[in-house]
Coordinates of N, CA and C in Angstrom, one line a residue:
Chain A
X1 N -11.7 12.9 -6.8 CA -10.4 12.3 -6.4 C -10.6 11.5 -4.7
X2 N -10.7 10.5 -4.7 CA -10.5 10.0 -3.5 C -9.4 10.0 -2.3
X3 N -9.8 10.6 -1.3 CA -8.9 10.8 0.3 C -9.0 10.1 1.5
X4 N -7.9 9.3 1.6 CA -8.2 8.7 3.1 C -7.1 9.2 4.1
X5 N -7.8 9.6 5.4 CA -7.0 10.6 6.0 C -7.2 9.5 7.8
X6 N -5.7 9.4 8.4 CA -5.4 8.7 9.5 C -4.7 10.1 10.3
X7 N -5.8 10.3 11.6 CA -5.3 11.5 12.4 C -4.1 11.2 13.3
X8 N -4.3 10.2 13.7 CA -3.1 9.5 14.7 C -2.0 9.0 14.1
X9 N -0.9 10.1 14.3 CA 0.3 9.5 13.5 C 1.1 8.4 14.3
X10 N 0.7 8.4 15.6 CA 1.4 7.4 17.0 C 0.4 7.2 17.5
X11 N 0.3 5.9 18.1 CA -0.7 5.4 19.2 C 0.2 4.6 19.8
X12 N 0.1 4.3 21.3 CA 0.5 3.3 22.2 C -0.6 2.3 23.1
X13 N -0.2 1.3 23.1 CA -1.1 0.4 23.6 C -0.2 -0.8 24.4
X14 N -0.5 -1.2 25.6 CA -0.2 -2.2 26.9 C -0.7 -3.6 26.1
X15 N 0.6 -4.6 26.1 CA 0.3 -5.9 25.7 C -0.9 -6.1 26.7
X16 N -2.0 -6.9 25.6 CA -3.0 -7.7 25.9 C -4.3 -6.8 26.1
X17 N -3.9 -5.3 25.9 CA -5.0 -4.5 25.9 C -5.5 -3.9 24.4
X18 N -6.4 -3.5 24.0 CA -7.4 -3.0 22.9 C -7.2 -1.4 22.7
X19 N -6.9 -1.5 21.3 CA -6.6 0.0 20.8 C -7.1 -0.1 19.5
X20 N -7.9 1.0 19.4 CA -8.4 1.3 18.1 C -7.3 2.3 17.5
X21 N -7.5 2.2 16.2 CA -7.0 3.3 15.2 C -7.9 3.8 14.3
X22 N -8.0 4.8 14.1 CA -9.1 5.9 13.4 C -8.5 6.0 11.7
X23 N -10.0 6.0 10.9 CA -9.3 6.4 9.4 C -10.8 6.9 9.1
X24 N -10.6 7.7 8.1 CA -12.2 8.5 7.4 C -11.5 8.7 6.3
X25 N -12.4 8.6 5.1 CA -12.4 8.6 3.9 C -13.3 9.6 3.0
X26 N -13.1 10.0 1.6 CA -13.8 10.5 1.3 C -14.2 10.2 -0.3
X27 N -15.2 9.9 -0.6 CA -15.7 9.4 -2.1 C -17.0 9.9 -2.5
X28 N -17.1 9.6 -3.7 CA -18.4 9.9 -4.0 C -19.4 8.6 -4.7
X29 N -18.3 7.8 -4.7 CA -18.8 6.4 -4.9 C -19.8 5.3 -4.2
X30 N -20.3 4.6 -4.6 CA -21.4 3.7 -3.8 C -20.7 2.2 -3.0
X31 N -19.7 1.8 -4.3 CA -19.1 0.5 -3.9 C -17.8 0.9 -4.2
X32 N -17.1 0.0 -3.2 CA -15.6 0.6 -3.1 C -15.3 -1.0 -2.1
X33 N -14.0 -0.5 -1.5 CA -13.3 -1.8 -0.5 C -12.5 -0.6 0.1
X34 N -12.5 -1.0 1.5 CA -11.4 -0.8 2.5 C -10.7 -1.3 2.9
X35 N -9.1 -1.3 3.4 CA -8.5 -2.0 4.0 C -7.4 -1.8 4.9
X36 N -6.9 -2.6 6.0 CA -5.8 -2.0 6.6 C -5.0 -3.1 6.4
X37 N -3.7 -2.3 6.2 CA -2.2 -2.8 6.0 C -1.3 -2.9 7.3
X38 N -0.7 -3.6 7.5 CA 0.6 -3.6 8.2 C 2.2 -3.7 8.0
X39 N 3.0 -2.5 8.4 CA 3.9 -2.5 7.6 C 5.0 -2.7 8.9
X40 N 5.8 -3.9 9.2 CA 6.9 -3.9 10.3 C 8.1 -3.1 9.7
X41 N 9.3 -2.8 10.4 CA 10.1 -2.6 10.3 C 11.1 -3.3 8.9
X42 N 10.1 -4.2 8.7 CA 10.8 -5.2 7.1 C 10.5 -4.5 5.9
X43 N 9.5 -3.9 6.3 CA 8.6 -2.7 5.1 C 7.8 -3.5 4.0
X44 N 7.2 -5.0 4.4 CA 6.8 -5.7 3.7 C 5.3 -5.2 4.5
X45 N 4.6 -5.1 3.3 CA 3.2 -4.5 3.3 C 2.3 -5.7 4.0
X46 N 1.6 -6.0 4.7 CA 0.9 -7.5 4.9 C -0.9 -6.9 5.1
X47 N -2.0 -7.3 4.5 CA -3.0 -7.3 4.6 C -3.6 -7.5 5.6
X48 N -4.2 -7.0 6.5 CA -4.6 -7.4 8.0 C -6.1 -7.4 8.0
X49 N -6.7 -6.6 7.4 CA -8.7 -6.8 7.1 C -8.7 -6.5 5.6
X50 N -10.3 -6.6 5.3 CA -10.7 -5.9 4.1 C -12.1 -5.7 4.3
X51 N -12.9 -4.8 3.9 CA -14.3 -4.6 4.1 C -14.7 -4.4 2.3
X52 N -15.7 -4.8 2.2 CA -16.5 -4.4 1.2 C -17.6 -3.8 1.6
X53 N -17.8 -2.5 0.7 CA -18.9 -1.4 0.8 C -20.6 -1.7 1.3
X54 N -20.4 -2.9 0.0 CA -21.5 -3.2 0.1 C -22.0 -4.1 1.2
X55 N -21.3 -4.6 2.2 CA -21.5 -5.9 3.4 C -21.8 -4.7 4.4
X56 N -23.0 -4.6 4.9 CA -23.0 -4.3 6.5 C -22.4 -4.7 8.0
X57 N -22.5 -6.2 7.8 CA -21.7 -6.7 8.7 C -20.0 -6.4 8.4
X58 N -19.6 -5.9 9.9 CA -18.2 -5.8 9.9 C -17.2 -6.8 10.2
X59 N -15.8 -6.4 9.3 CA -15.1 -8.0 9.1 C -14.4 -8.1 10.3
X60 N -13.9 -9.6 10.1 CA -13.1 -9.6 11.6 C -12.3 -10.7 11.2
X61 N -11.0 -10.6 11.6 CA -9.9 -11.6 11.4 C -9.5 -11.9 12.6
X62 N -9.6 -12.7 13.8 CA -9.1 -13.2 14.7 C -9.5 -12.1 15.7
X63 N -7.9 -11.3 16.3 CA -8.0 -10.3 16.8 C -8.2 -9.1 16.4
X64 N -8.7 -8.8 15.5 CA -8.7 -7.7 14.8 C -9.9 -7.5 13.9
X65 N -10.5 -6.4 14.1 CA -12.2 -6.0 13.8 C -11.8 -4.7 13.4
X66 N -13.1 -4.3 12.4 CA -13.5 -3.1 12.0 C -14.6 -2.7 12.5
X67 N -15.1 -1.3 12.6 CA -15.8 -0.7 12.5 C -16.2 0.5 11.5
X68 N -17.3 -0.6 10.5 CA -17.1 0.6 9.4 C -18.9 1.2 9.6
X69 N -18.9 2.6 9.1 CA -19.7 3.5 9.3 C -19.7 4.3 8.3
X70 N -20.7 3.6 7.1 CA -20.4 3.9 5.4 C -21.1 5.3 5.6
X71 N -22.1 6.0 6.2 CA -22.9 7.1 6.2 C -21.6 8.0 6.7
X72 N -21.0 7.8 7.5 CA -20.1 8.6 8.2 C -18.3 8.6 7.5
X73 N -18.4 7.5 6.6 CA -17.4 7.3 5.7 C -16.2 7.2 6.8
X74 N -16.4 6.6 7.6 CA -15.3 6.0 9.0 C -15.3 4.5 8.5
X75 N -13.6 4.0 9.0 CA -13.1 2.6 9.0 C -12.2 2.4 10.2
X76 N -12.3 2.3 11.1 CA -11.3 2.2 12.4 C -11.3 0.6 12.6
X77 N -9.7 0.3 12.9 CA -9.4 -1.1 13.2 C -9.0 -0.9 14.8
X78 N -10.1 -2.3 15.6 CA -9.5 -2.5 16.6 C -8.5 -3.8 16.8
X79 N -7.8 -3.7 17.5 CA -6.9 -5.0 17.8 C -7.0 -5.3 19.2
X80 N -7.6 -6.2 19.6 CA -7.9 -6.8 21.0 C -6.6 -7.7 21.3
X81 N -6.6 -7.6 22.8 CA -5.4 -8.7 23.2 C -3.8 -8.6 22.7
X82 N -3.5 -7.1 22.4 CA -2.5 -6.7 21.5 C -0.9 -7.6 22.2
X83 N -0.5 -7.9 21.1 CA 0.6 -8.6 21.4 C 1.9 -7.6 20.7
X84 N 3.1 -8.2 21.5 CA 4.2 -7.3 21.0 C 4.6 -7.1 19.3
X85 N 4.1 -8.2 18.6 CA 4.3 -8.4 17.3 C 3.1 -7.6 16.3
X86 N 2.3 -7.0 17.1 CA 1.2 -6.1 16.7 C 2.4 -4.8 16.2
X87 N 3.5 -4.7 16.8 CA 3.9 -3.1 17.0 C 4.5 -2.9 15.0
X88 N 4.1 -1.7 14.5 CA 4.2 -1.9 13.4 C 3.6 -0.1 12.7
X89 N 4.0 -0.3 11.5 CA 3.0 0.9 10.6 C 1.7 0.5 10.1
X90 N 0.5 1.0 10.3 CA -0.5 0.7 9.9 C -1.3 1.5 8.9
X91 N -1.6 1.3 8.0 CA -2.1 2.0 6.8 C -3.3 1.4 6.4
X92 N -4.3 2.6 6.1 CA -5.5 2.6 6.3 C -5.8 2.8 4.3
X93 N -6.6 2.2 3.5 CA -6.6 2.0 2.3 C -8.0 2.3 1.8
X94 N -8.1 2.5 0.5 CA -9.5 2.6 -0.5 C -9.2 2.2 -1.9
X95 N -9.8 1.1 -1.9 CA -9.9 1.0 -3.5 C -11.4 1.0 -4.1
X96 N -11.5 1.6 -5.5 CA -12.6 1.8 -6.2 C -13.2 0.2 -6.2
X97 N -14.4 0.5 -7.0 CA -15.1 -1.2 -7.5 C -15.3 -1.2 -8.8
X98 N -14.2 -0.9 -9.6 CA -14.1 -0.8 -11.1 C -13.1 -1.2 -11.7
X99 N -12.4 -0.7 -13.0 CA -11.2 -1.3 -13.5 C -10.0 -0.5 -12.8
X100 N -10.2 0.5 -12.2 CA -9.1 0.8 -11.8 C -8.6 0.8 -10.7
X101 N -7.6 -0.3 -10.4 CA -7.7 -1.3 -9.1 C -6.6 -0.7 -8.2
X102 N -5.9 0.8 -8.3 CA -5.1 1.3 -7.2 C -5.6 1.5 -6.1
X103 N -4.4 1.3 -5.2 CA -5.0 1.5 -4.2 C -4.7 3.0 -3.2
X104 N -5.6 3.7 -2.6 CA -5.3 4.7 -2.0 C -5.1 4.8 -0.9
X105 N -3.7 5.5 0.1 CA -3.4 5.0 1.1 C -3.6 6.2 1.9
X106 N -3.6 6.1 3.3 CA -3.7 7.1 4.6 C -2.0 7.2 4.8
X107 N -1.5 8.1 5.7 CA -0.6 8.6 6.0 C -0.1 7.6 7.1
X108 N -0.9 6.8 7.6 CA -0.3 5.7 8.7 C -0.3 6.2 9.9
X109 N -0.2 5.2 10.6 CA -0.4 5.4 12.1 C 0.5 4.6 12.6
X110 N 1.7 4.7 13.2 CA 2.7 3.9 14.5 C 2.2 3.4 15.6
X111 N 2.1 2.1 15.7 CA 1.4 1.0 17.0 C 2.8 1.0 17.6
X112 N 2.6 1.6 18.7 CA 4.1 1.0 19.7 C 2.9 0.3 20.6
X113 N 3.5 -0.8 21.3 CA 3.2 -2.2 22.4 C 4.4 -2.0 23.2
X114 N 3.7 -1.7 24.5 CA 4.5 -1.7 25.7 C 4.4 -3.0 26.3
X115 N 4.8 -3.1 27.6 CA 4.9 -4.4 28.4 C 4.1 -4.1 29.3
Chain B
X1 N 4.5 -20.8 -1.8 CA 5.1 -20.6 -3.1 C 6.4 -19.2 -3.1
X2 N 7.0 -18.7 -3.9 CA 7.5 -17.4 -3.4 C 6.6 -16.1 -3.8
X3 N 7.3 -15.5 -3.0 CA 6.0 -14.1 -3.2 C 6.9 -13.2 -3.9
X4 N 6.3 -11.8 -3.9 CA 6.9 -10.4 -4.4 C 8.3 -10.4 -4.0
X5 N 9.5 -10.5 -5.0 CA 10.6 -9.9 -5.2 C 10.9 -8.8 -5.5
X6 N 12.0 -7.6 -4.8 CA 12.5 -7.0 -5.7 C 14.0 -6.6 -5.3
X7 N 14.3 -6.1 -6.4 CA 16.2 -5.8 -6.3 C 16.0 -4.2 -7.1
X8 N 17.1 -3.7 -6.6 CA 18.0 -4.3 -5.2 C 17.3 -3.8 -3.9
X9 N 17.8 -4.2 -2.7 CA 16.9 -3.8 -1.6 C 17.3 -2.6 -1.6
X10 N 18.6 -2.0 -1.7 CA 19.0 -0.5 -1.5 C 20.0 -0.1 -2.4
X11 N 19.6 1.4 -2.8 CA 20.3 1.7 -3.9 C 20.6 3.2 -3.5
X12 N 21.9 3.2 -3.7 CA 22.7 4.6 -3.5 C 22.8 5.3 -4.8
X13 N 22.4 6.4 -5.3 CA 23.1 6.9 -6.5 C 23.4 8.7 -6.2
X14 N 23.8 9.1 -7.2 CA 24.5 10.3 -7.4 C 23.2 11.4 -8.2
X15 N 23.4 12.2 -7.6 CA 22.2 13.3 -8.4 C 22.3 13.2 -10.1
X16 N 21.1 13.2 -10.6 CA 21.5 13.1 -11.9 C 21.3 11.9 -13.0
X17 N 22.0 10.8 -11.8 CA 22.2 9.3 -12.7 C 20.8 8.8 -12.7
X18 N 20.7 7.8 -13.8 CA 19.5 7.1 -14.1 C 19.6 5.9 -13.1
X19 N 18.1 5.2 -12.7 CA 18.5 4.0 -12.0 C 17.2 3.1 -12.4
X20 N 17.5 1.4 -12.0 CA 16.4 0.8 -12.8 C 16.5 -0.1 -11.5
X21 N 15.0 -0.2 -11.0 CA 14.7 -1.2 -10.3 C 13.7 -2.3 -10.6
X22 N 14.0 -3.5 -9.9 CA 13.0 -4.5 -10.8 C 12.2 -5.0 -9.8
X23 N 11.5 -5.6 -10.5 CA 10.1 -6.6 -9.6 C 9.9 -7.4 -10.0
X24 N 9.9 -8.8 -9.3 CA 9.2 -9.9 -10.0 C 8.0 -10.3 -9.2
X25 N 6.8 -10.5 -10.1 CA 5.7 -10.6 -9.4 C 5.2 -12.2 -9.1
X26 N 4.6 -12.4 -8.2 CA 4.2 -13.8 -8.0 C 3.4 -14.5 -9.4
X27 N 4.2 -15.4 -9.6 CA 3.8 -16.4 -10.9 C 2.3 -16.7 -11.0
X28 N 2.0 -16.2 -12.0 CA 0.6 -16.3 -12.5 C -0.2 -15.1 -12.2
X29 N 0.3 -14.1 -11.5 CA -0.3 -12.8 -11.2 C -0.4 -12.3 -12.4
X30 N -1.8 -11.4 -12.9 CA -1.7 -10.8 -14.4 C -1.6 -9.3 -14.0
X31 N -1.7 -9.1 -12.9 CA -1.6 -7.2 -12.5 C -0.3 -7.3 -11.6
X32 N 0.1 -5.7 -12.1 CA 1.4 -5.2 -11.3 C 1.5 -4.1 -11.2
X33 N 1.6 -3.5 -9.8 CA 1.5 -2.3 -9.4 C 3.0 -1.7 -9.0
X34 N 3.3 -0.3 -8.9 CA 4.2 -0.2 -8.6 C 3.7 1.3 -7.4
X35 N 4.4 1.6 -6.5 CA 3.8 2.5 -5.6 C 5.0 3.3 -5.2
X36 N 5.2 4.4 -4.1 CA 6.6 4.9 -3.9 C 6.0 5.4 -2.4
X37 N 6.5 5.3 -1.3 CA 6.6 5.8 -0.2 C 7.6 6.8 0.7
X38 N 7.5 7.4 0.4 CA 8.2 8.8 1.0 C 8.3 8.6 2.1
X39 N 9.5 9.4 3.0 CA 9.5 9.3 4.2 C 8.6 10.1 5.1
X40 N 8.0 9.5 6.0 CA 6.6 10.0 7.1 C 5.5 9.6 5.9
X41 N 5.5 9.4 4.8 CA 4.0 9.3 3.9 C 3.3 7.9 4.1
X42 N 2.1 8.0 3.4 CA 1.6 6.8 2.9 C 2.3 6.4 1.6
X43 N 1.8 5.5 0.9 CA 1.9 5.0 -0.2 C 1.3 5.6 -1.3
X44 N 1.7 6.2 -2.2 CA 1.9 6.8 -3.6 C 1.4 6.6 -4.9
X45 N 0.4 5.9 -5.3 CA 0.3 4.9 -6.5 C 1.4 5.9 -7.9
X46 N 2.0 4.9 -8.3 CA 2.7 5.6 -9.8 C 2.0 4.6 -10.8
X47 N 2.2 3.5 -11.0 CA 1.7 3.1 -12.0 C 1.0 1.3 -12.2
X48 N 0.1 1.0 -13.0 CA 0.1 -0.9 -12.9 C 0.1 -1.0 -14.3
X49 N 0.1 -2.4 -14.5 CA -0.3 -3.0 -15.6 C -1.3 -4.3 -15.3
X50 N -2.2 -4.7 -16.6 CA -2.8 -5.2 -16.4 C -2.8 -6.3 -17.7
X51 N -2.3 -7.3 -17.8 CA -2.5 -7.9 -18.6 C -1.5 -7.5 -19.9
X52 N -2.2 -7.6 -21.5 CA -1.9 -6.9 -22.1 C -2.4 -5.6 -22.7
X53 N -3.3 -5.1 -21.6 CA -3.6 -3.8 -21.6 C -2.6 -2.8 -21.8
X54 N -3.0 -1.7 -22.0 CA -2.3 -0.5 -21.8 C -2.4 0.1 -20.1
X55 N -0.9 0.2 -19.8 CA -1.1 0.5 -18.0 C -1.4 1.9 -18.1
X56 N -2.0 2.1 -16.7 CA -2.1 3.0 -16.5 C -1.1 4.0 -15.5
X57 N -0.8 4.9 -16.4 CA 0.5 5.9 -16.0 C 0.1 6.9 -15.3
X58 N -1.2 6.7 -14.6 CA -1.6 8.5 -13.9 C -1.0 8.6 -12.8
X59 N 0.0 8.3 -12.3 CA 0.5 8.6 -11.1 C 2.0 8.6 -11.1
X60 N 2.3 8.5 -12.1 CA 3.7 8.8 -12.2 C 3.9 10.4 -12.3
X61 N 5.1 11.1 -11.3 CA 5.0 12.2 -10.9 C 5.7 13.1 -12.2
X62 N 6.4 12.6 -13.4 CA 7.0 13.4 -14.3 C 7.5 12.4 -15.4
X63 N 8.2 13.0 -16.3 CA 8.3 12.0 -17.3 C 9.8 11.5 -17.2
X64 N 10.1 11.6 -16.2 CA 11.7 11.2 -16.0 C 11.3 9.8 -15.0
X65 N 10.3 9.3 -15.0 CA 9.7 8.1 -14.3 C 9.2 7.6 -15.6
X66 N 9.2 6.1 -15.8 CA 9.0 5.3 -16.6 C 8.9 3.9 -16.0
X67 N 8.4 3.2 -17.0 CA 8.0 1.3 -16.6 C 7.7 0.7 -17.6
X68 N 8.1 -0.5 -17.6 CA 7.8 -1.7 -18.8 C 7.5 -2.9 -17.6
X69 N 7.0 -3.5 -18.7 CA 6.6 -5.2 -17.7 C 7.1 -6.0 -19.6
X70 N 8.0 -6.6 -19.0 CA 8.2 -7.6 -20.2 C 7.3 -8.9 -20.1
X71 N 6.9 -9.2 -21.3 CA 6.2 -10.7 -21.0 C 5.0 -11.0 -20.0
X72 N 4.6 -10.2 -19.3 CA 3.9 -10.1 -18.8 C 4.0 -10.6 -17.2
X73 N 5.7 -10.7 -16.9 CA 5.6 -10.9 -15.6 C 6.7 -9.7 -15.3
X74 N 8.0 -10.0 -15.3 CA 9.0 -8.7 -14.7 C 8.7 -7.9 -15.1
X75 N 8.8 -6.6 -14.2 CA 8.7 -4.8 -14.4 C 9.9 -4.4 -14.4
X76 N 10.2 -3.4 -14.6 CA 11.2 -2.7 -14.5 C 10.8 -0.9 -14.2
X77 N 10.9 -0.5 -13.0 CA 11.0 0.9 -13.0 C 12.2 1.8 -13.3
X78 N 12.3 2.7 -14.0 CA 13.3 3.3 -14.8 C 12.9 4.9 -14.1
X79 N 14.1 5.7 -13.3 CA 14.2 6.9 -13.4 C 15.1 7.8 -13.8
X80 N 15.0 8.6 -14.2 CA 16.2 9.0 -15.2 C 16.7 10.1 -14.4
X81 N 18.1 10.8 -14.8 CA 18.2 11.8 -14.1 C 17.7 12.4 -13.0
X82 N 18.0 11.4 -11.8 CA 17.4 11.3 -10.5 C 17.8 12.8 -9.6
X83 N 16.8 13.0 -8.7 CA 16.9 14.2 -7.9 C 16.7 13.6 -6.7
X84 N 17.0 14.9 -5.8 CA 17.0 14.0 -4.3 C 15.3 14.0 -3.9
X85 N 14.8 14.2 -4.6 CA 13.4 14.2 -4.2 C 12.8 13.0 -4.3
X86 N 13.4 11.9 -5.5 CA 13.0 11.0 -5.5 C 13.5 9.8 -4.5
X87 N 14.2 10.2 -3.7 CA 14.3 9.4 -2.8 C 13.3 8.9 -1.5
X88 N 13.1 7.5 -1.5 CA 11.7 6.9 -0.9 C 11.7 5.5 -1.4
X89 N 11.3 4.8 -0.4 CA 10.8 3.5 -0.8 C 10.0 3.2 -1.9
X90 N 10.3 2.2 -3.1 CA 10.1 2.0 -4.0 C 8.9 0.2 -4.1
X91 N 7.8 0.4 -3.6 CA 7.2 -0.8 -3.5 C 6.7 -1.5 -4.8
X92 N 6.4 -2.7 -4.9 CA 5.9 -3.6 -6.1 C 4.6 -4.5 -5.4
X93 N 3.5 -4.3 -5.9 CA 2.9 -5.2 -5.9 C 2.2 -6.3 -6.8
X94 N 1.9 -7.1 -6.5 CA 0.6 -8.0 -8.0 C -0.2 -8.5 -7.6
X95 N -1.2 -9.4 -7.9 CA -2.4 -9.6 -7.5 C -3.0 -10.5 -8.9
X96 N -4.0 -11.5 -8.8 CA -4.4 -12.2 -9.4 C -5.0 -11.8 -10.5
X97 N -5.8 -10.6 -10.3 CA -7.2 -10.2 -11.2 C -7.2 -8.4 -11.5
X98 N -7.5 -7.6 -12.2 CA -7.8 -6.7 -11.7 C -8.7 -6.4 -10.9
X99 N -10.1 -6.9 -11.2 CA -10.9 -6.9 -9.7 C -11.0 -8.1 -8.6
X100 N -9.8 -8.8 -8.7 CA -9.7 -9.4 -7.2 C -8.9 -8.5 -6.5
X101 N -9.5 -8.3 -5.0 CA -8.6 -7.3 -4.2 C -7.5 -7.0 -4.1
X102 N -6.9 -8.5 -3.5 CA -5.7 -8.8 -2.4 C -4.5 -8.2 -3.5
X103 N -3.8 -7.3 -3.3 CA -2.4 -7.2 -3.7 C -1.4 -7.4 -2.7
X104 N -0.5 -8.2 -3.2 CA 0.6 -8.7 -2.4 C 1.8 -7.9 -2.8
X105 N 2.9 -7.4 -1.7 CA 3.8 -6.5 -1.8 C 4.7 -7.1 -1.7
X106 N 5.7 -6.7 -2.5 CA 7.4 -6.9 -2.2 C 7.8 -6.3 -0.9
X107 N 9.4 -6.6 -0.6 CA 9.7 -5.6 0.5 C 10.4 -4.3 0.1
X108 N 10.2 -3.7 -1.1 CA 10.8 -2.7 -1.7 C 12.1 -2.6 -1.8
X109 N 12.2 -1.6 -2.4 CA 13.9 -0.8 -2.9 C 14.0 0.7 -2.4
X110 N 14.7 0.5 -1.4 CA 15.3 1.9 -0.8 C 15.7 2.6 -1.6
X111 N 15.4 3.7 -1.9 CA 16.4 4.5 -3.0 C 17.1 6.1 -2.2
X112 N 18.2 6.3 -2.7 CA 18.5 7.7 -2.0 C 19.5 8.2 -3.0
X113 N 19.1 9.1 -3.0 CA 19.6 10.1 -4.0 C 20.9 11.0 -3.3
X114 N 21.8 11.1 -3.5 CA 22.8 12.3 -2.9 C 22.8 13.5 -3.7

């Protein structure tokens, strides 16, 4: 079974600064997908960014980018130019490339953004 | 267009009672998923439906939990004889197809069992 580990329960960043959230995973599969979801206090899970394991190029979405290290099974999220609206819980998630489409989540990192 | 909706938003019940949680997926989405988020934890997969195929129930924690999806659209998650450990946020998500990756989540139902 796959597992996802987020070792940082809480992180803090100053507005306009850069922060990196860590995620590691364990799998024996070669093809899979990785995601970062944001959960604000409204509870709505919002997809931030995704990465296909077969792609070597790291995904980017505006201020959000990932550092995907397949051999190390590491998938960190970098948030640049942090904004107050980035404050939320961030979850790393894994999905197999097969008919079983469930997401396996880490326990999350709470990000605080300070002035 | 409308997103995934869930009702009720909050539910308080007494231990031993049955509860039903409802999920309305995005129109046209053939796959529907239920997850549970306990306090301080990540999301835990419960069950998913894809079209007319048999649902994947591998995540249901006990036989007190069941779910159905009528007409390939609305889904109901039922918890019988609720226990205090069932207290959690129950999130529903839908997607266009099993192999299409993005799951769109609803706002969840917060269940409190007294």
